[in-house]
Coordinates of C-alpha atoms in Angstrom, one line a residue:
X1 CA 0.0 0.0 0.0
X2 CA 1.1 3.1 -0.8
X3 CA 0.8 6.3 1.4
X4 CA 2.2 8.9 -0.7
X5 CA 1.5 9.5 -5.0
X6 CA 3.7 11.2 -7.1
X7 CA 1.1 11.7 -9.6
X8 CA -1.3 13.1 -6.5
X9 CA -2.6 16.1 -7.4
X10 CA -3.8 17.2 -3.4
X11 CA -1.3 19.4 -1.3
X12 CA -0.2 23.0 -1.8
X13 CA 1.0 24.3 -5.0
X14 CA 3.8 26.6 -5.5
X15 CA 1.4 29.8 -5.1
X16 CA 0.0 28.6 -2.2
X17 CA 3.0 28.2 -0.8
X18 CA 4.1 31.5 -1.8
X19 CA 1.6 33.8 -0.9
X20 CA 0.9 32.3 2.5
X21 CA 4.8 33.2 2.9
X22 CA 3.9 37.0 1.5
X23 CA 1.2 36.9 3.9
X24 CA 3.2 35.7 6.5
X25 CA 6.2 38.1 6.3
X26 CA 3.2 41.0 6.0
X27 CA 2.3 40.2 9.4
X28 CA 6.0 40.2 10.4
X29 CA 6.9 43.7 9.4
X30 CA 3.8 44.7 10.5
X31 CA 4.3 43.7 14.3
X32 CA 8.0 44.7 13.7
X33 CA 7.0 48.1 13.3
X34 CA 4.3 48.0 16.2
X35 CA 7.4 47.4 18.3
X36 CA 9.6 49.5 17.1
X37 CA 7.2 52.8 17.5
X38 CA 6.0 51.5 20.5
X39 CA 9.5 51.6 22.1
X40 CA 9.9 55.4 20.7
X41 CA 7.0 56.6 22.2
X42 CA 7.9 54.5 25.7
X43 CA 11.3 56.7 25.8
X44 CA 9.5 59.8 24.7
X45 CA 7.0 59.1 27.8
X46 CA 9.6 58.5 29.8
X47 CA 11.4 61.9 28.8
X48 CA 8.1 63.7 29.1
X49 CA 7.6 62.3 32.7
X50 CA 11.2 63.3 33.7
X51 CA 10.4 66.8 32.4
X52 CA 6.9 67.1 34.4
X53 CA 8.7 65.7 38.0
X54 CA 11.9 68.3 37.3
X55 CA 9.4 71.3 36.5
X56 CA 7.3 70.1 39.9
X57 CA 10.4 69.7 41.8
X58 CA 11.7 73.2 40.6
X59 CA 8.0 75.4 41.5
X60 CA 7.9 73.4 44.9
X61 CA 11.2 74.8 45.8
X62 CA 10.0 78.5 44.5
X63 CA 6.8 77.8 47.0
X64 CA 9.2 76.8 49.8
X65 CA 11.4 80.1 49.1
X66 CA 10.1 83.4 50.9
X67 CA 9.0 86.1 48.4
X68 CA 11.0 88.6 48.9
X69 CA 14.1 85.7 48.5
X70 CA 12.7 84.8 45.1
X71 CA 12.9 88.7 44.4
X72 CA 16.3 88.7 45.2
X73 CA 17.2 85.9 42.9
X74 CA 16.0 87.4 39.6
X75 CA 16.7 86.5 37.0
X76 CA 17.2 82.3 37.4
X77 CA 19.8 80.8 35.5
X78 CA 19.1 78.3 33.0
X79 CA 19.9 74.5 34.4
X80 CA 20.1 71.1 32.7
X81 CA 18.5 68.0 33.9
X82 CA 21.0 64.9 34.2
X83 CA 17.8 62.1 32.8
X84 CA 17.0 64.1 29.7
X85 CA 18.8 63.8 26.3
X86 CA 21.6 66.6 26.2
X87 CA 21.2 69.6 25.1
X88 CA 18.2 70.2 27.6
X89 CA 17.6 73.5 29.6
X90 CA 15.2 74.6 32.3
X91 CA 14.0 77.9 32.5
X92 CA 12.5 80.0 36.0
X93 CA 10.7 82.8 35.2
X94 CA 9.3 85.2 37.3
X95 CA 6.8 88.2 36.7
X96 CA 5.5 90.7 39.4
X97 CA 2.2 91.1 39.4
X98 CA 2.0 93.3 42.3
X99 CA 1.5 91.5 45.1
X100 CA 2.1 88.2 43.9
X101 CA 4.7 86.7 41.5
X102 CA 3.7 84.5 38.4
X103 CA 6.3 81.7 37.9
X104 CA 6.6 79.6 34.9
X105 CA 8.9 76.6 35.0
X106 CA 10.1 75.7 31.4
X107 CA 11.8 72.0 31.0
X108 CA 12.3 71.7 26.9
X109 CA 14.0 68.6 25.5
X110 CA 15.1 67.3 22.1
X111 CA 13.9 64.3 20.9
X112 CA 13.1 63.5 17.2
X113 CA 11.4 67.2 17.9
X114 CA 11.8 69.8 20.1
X115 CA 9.7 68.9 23.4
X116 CA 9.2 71.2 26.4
X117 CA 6.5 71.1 29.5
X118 CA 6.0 74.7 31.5
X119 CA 4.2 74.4 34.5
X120 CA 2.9 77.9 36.2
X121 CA 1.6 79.0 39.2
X122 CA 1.2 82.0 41.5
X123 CA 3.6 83.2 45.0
X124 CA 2.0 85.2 47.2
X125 CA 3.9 87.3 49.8
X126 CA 3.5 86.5 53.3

């Protein structure tokens, strides 16, 4: 008895064959790219969440700081932030309103793009 023809004609053909492997490799690339762009925007989260803490951290210690101190500080400096990519700055700025001071805390990044997160808020004297 034999199990296997020659002469059969069931099985997969050469086209079969071939565009399963198109399909195939289709759904490769595809979930190769998925990766890959998910990784970039997991690092630019990442950078974006550094950013956010750094510009808390920085107006918390404005709020901490006496008004008339803050005053005597003008203008800030500009800083870098050691987890960001290089070429980073943080910027303090400060605006009397008369009573109170507006600050703004600027941390901007490069990434594929320029990137920056400013968080504001108002200092009252005491």
């Amino acid at each position: 008895m034999k199990l296997f023809s020659l002469n059969s004609e069931s099985g997969f053909s050469l086209i079969e064959v071939l565009i399963a492997l198109l399909i195939l490799s289709i759904v490769i690339a595809g979930g190769g790219l998925f990766f890959f762009y998910a990784r970039c925007a997991i690092v630019r989260e990442g950078h974006r969440r550094v950013a956010l803490q750094t510009a808390s951290q920085k107006i918390e210690e404005l709020k901490a700081t006496s008004y008339e101190k803050i005053l005597e500080s003008m203008p800030f400096p500009k800083e870098e932030v050691d987890n960001l990519p290089s070429g980073n700055t943080i910027t303090t700025e400060i605006e009397d309103l008369g009573g109170y001071l507006e600050a703004t805390v600027t941390v901007s990044w490069q990434n594929n793009s320029p990137q920056k997160v400013s968080l504001v808020t108002l200092i009252a004297s005491r």
